[in-house]
XYZ file of C-alpha atoms in Angstrom:
194
model
C 1.538 4.523 18.511
C 0.587 7.345 16.160
C -1.919 5.351 13.671
C -3.149 8.774 11.808
C -2.582 12.266 11.306
C -5.158 15.305 10.169
C -4.336 18.422 9.915
C -3.004 21.249 7.457
C -0.010 20.487 5.220
C 2.635 22.912 5.807
C 5.572 21.251 4.105
C 5.406 19.219 1.148
C 8.864 17.951 0.248
C 9.624 14.532 -2.187
C 10.663 13.066 0.749
C 9.072 14.323 3.829
C 5.963 16.341 4.758
C 5.006 18.286 7.919
C 1.313 18.234 9.246
C -0.109 20.917 11.926
C -2.991 19.307 13.496
C -5.770 21.307 14.922
C -3.964 21.035 18.639
C -1.406 23.246 17.480
C 1.121 20.379 16.955
C 3.090 19.650 13.980
C 4.553 16.352 12.693
C 7.132 15.665 10.326
C 6.710 12.468 8.512
C 9.123 10.668 5.699
C 6.769 9.395 2.266
C 7.162 7.246 -0.202
C 7.243 9.196 -3.919
C 4.297 7.649 -4.817
C 2.558 9.494 -2.074
C 4.217 13.068 -3.024
C 2.776 12.737 -5.991
C -1.115 12.370 -4.949
C -0.947 15.113 -1.810
C -2.777 18.292 -1.834
C -0.904 21.851 -1.976
C 0.426 23.261 1.168
C -1.878 24.606 3.158
C -4.958 22.305 2.617
C -6.079 19.525 4.775
C -4.675 16.166 4.928
C -5.300 12.818 6.365
C -2.235 10.722 6.322
C -2.013 6.736 7.761
C 0.948 6.529 9.770
C 3.494 4.277 10.510
C 5.858 4.827 13.870
C 9.182 3.344 14.632
C 10.779 3.910 17.788
C 14.620 3.335 17.793
C 17.162 3.856 20.429
C 18.402 7.686 19.455
C 15.071 8.370 17.043
C 11.462 8.245 17.219
C 10.213 8.142 13.438
C 7.141 8.275 11.407
C 6.191 7.376 7.982
C 3.122 8.832 6.135
C 0.861 7.401 3.807
C -2.528 7.939 2.347
C -4.152 4.450 1.925
C -3.972 1.640 4.629
C -2.992 -0.739 1.936
C 0.473 1.312 1.834
C 1.033 1.502 5.483
C 0.116 -2.503 5.817
C 2.861 -3.248 2.724
C 5.462 -1.051 4.561
C 4.902 -2.873 8.054
C 4.924 -6.098 6.319
C 8.163 -5.232 4.520
C 9.884 -4.225 8.016
C 8.977 -7.710 9.480
C 11.268 -9.283 6.696
C 15.061 -9.819 8.125
C 17.402 -7.213 7.000
C 14.884 -4.858 5.744
C 14.752 -1.450 7.611
C 12.442 1.786 7.018
C 14.763 3.110 4.262
C 14.780 0.156 2.368
C 11.073 -0.253 2.833
C 10.290 3.486 1.835
C 12.257 2.905 -1.238
C 10.892 -0.199 -2.436
C 7.055 1.630 -2.387
C 8.694 4.815 -3.702
C 9.811 2.816 -6.696
C 7.107 0.526 -6.722
C 3.626 0.930 -5.703
C 2.294 -0.995 -3.025
C 0.186 -3.267 -5.191
C 3.053 -4.064 -7.675
C 5.341 -4.538 -4.650
C 2.269 -7.007 -3.435
C 2.491 -8.898 -6.874
C 6.082 -8.852 -7.250
C 6.251 -10.832 -4.095
C 3.477 -12.913 -4.587
C 4.529 -13.723 -8.304
C 8.283 -14.125 -6.908
C 9.318 -11.627 -9.324
C 12.808 -11.082 -8.190
C 13.498 -8.725 -11.210
C 10.871 -6.328 -10.393
C 12.366 -5.856 -7.092
C 15.859 -5.812 -8.090
C 14.903 -2.540 -10.254
C 14.968 -1.142 -6.794
C 18.104 0.791 -5.809
C 19.637 -0.938 -2.867
C 18.065 -4.343 -3.715
C 20.108 -7.127 -5.223
C 19.363 -10.244 -6.293
C 19.907 -11.776 -3.078
C 17.722 -9.337 -1.145
C 14.978 -9.629 -3.532
C 14.912 -13.297 -3.480
C 15.217 -13.471 0.638
C 12.239 -10.838 0.034
C 10.308 -13.243 -1.727
C 11.112 -16.260 0.635
C 10.528 -14.284 3.734
C 7.296 -12.183 2.818
C 5.596 -15.392 1.013
C 1.918 -15.971 1.887
C 2.265 -12.877 4.600
C 0.868 -10.661 1.969
C -1.798 -12.944 0.907
C -4.545 -10.739 2.744
C -3.153 -7.308 1.177
C -6.011 -6.838 -1.788
C -4.235 -5.615 -4.761
C -6.712 -3.863 -7.882
C -3.962 -3.867 -10.545
C -4.832 -5.166 -13.830
C -8.281 -5.259 -12.774
C -10.407 -2.901 -15.041
C -7.696 -0.311 -14.755
C -8.334 0.919 -11.207
C -11.857 1.239 -12.269
C -14.182 2.686 -9.609
C -15.812 0.215 -7.550
C -13.247 -2.475 -8.366
C -11.045 -1.715 -5.312
C -14.506 -1.656 -2.896
C -15.321 -4.529 -4.244
C -12.175 -6.498 -3.324
C -12.265 -4.954 -0.168
C -15.566 -5.788 0.501
C -14.904 -9.559 -0.391
C -11.774 -9.798 2.053
C -13.768 -8.573 4.838
C -16.695 -11.021 3.931
C -13.533 -13.705 4.575
C -12.539 -14.764 1.087
C -8.840 -14.621 0.247
C -7.367 -11.486 -1.014
C -6.108 -13.344 -4.435
C -9.738 -15.084 -4.611
C -11.483 -11.857 -4.648
C -9.166 -10.484 -6.953
C -9.392 -13.112 -9.394
C -13.283 -13.062 -9.038
C -13.422 -9.364 -9.286
C -10.903 -9.788 -12.872
C -13.362 -12.134 -14.167
C -16.453 -10.267 -13.862
C -14.801 -7.171 -15.171
C -13.380 -8.546 -18.340
C -16.944 -10.640 -18.980
C -19.080 -7.684 -18.211
C -17.086 -4.437 -18.022
C -16.811 -1.854 -15.119
C -19.851 -1.468 -13.118
C -20.923 -0.052 -9.819
C -19.426 -1.632 -6.478
C -22.597 -3.574 -5.331
C -22.972 -5.623 -8.909
C -19.337 -6.322 -9.048
C -19.582 -7.652 -5.336
C -23.115 -9.348 -6.230
C -21.507 -10.935 -9.487
C -17.976 -11.944 -8.118
C -19.770 -13.922 -5.007
C -21.628 -16.063 -7.488
C -18.245 -17.104 -9.104
C -16.658 -17.544 -5.414
C -19.393 -20.199 -4.298
């Protein structure tokens, strides 16, 4: 499986990119809108995490800038009735953080705002993915994405704390003491988790 591609960005379209590797092979990947908005200009270096879907009639690559985006995409594909097009649509309309929070909080209204997702599909997504995204850290609402917050949450999950607990502890630290470097956030959050 192709899991990561680094090279020169040749084509940068809203729905797809082409990346030329140093070995002279160009890869075409479908991307969500959020990735397109954060890509560098054509001709610059890019490093994309990829997810490969092999079908009887095609091999498809999907590109993401962050590991959490790829993880959420893969988990969405694991839900019955969700194909690459719908998973990509969800990540184009909502950020990976927002998809995870919508499923955790059973927010079907946020999911039905996505084109192609009706009430039944949203309810099925919430039921099928309940508990399957608990290890995926989100940073939305914690210090407005302040520096060090994402790193602190990720470090706490690596230490074995459940992602929702890590997020809650970091959120409390930021609310009480404001933003601070990741190491200080981790120390303060650890004292709340123990």
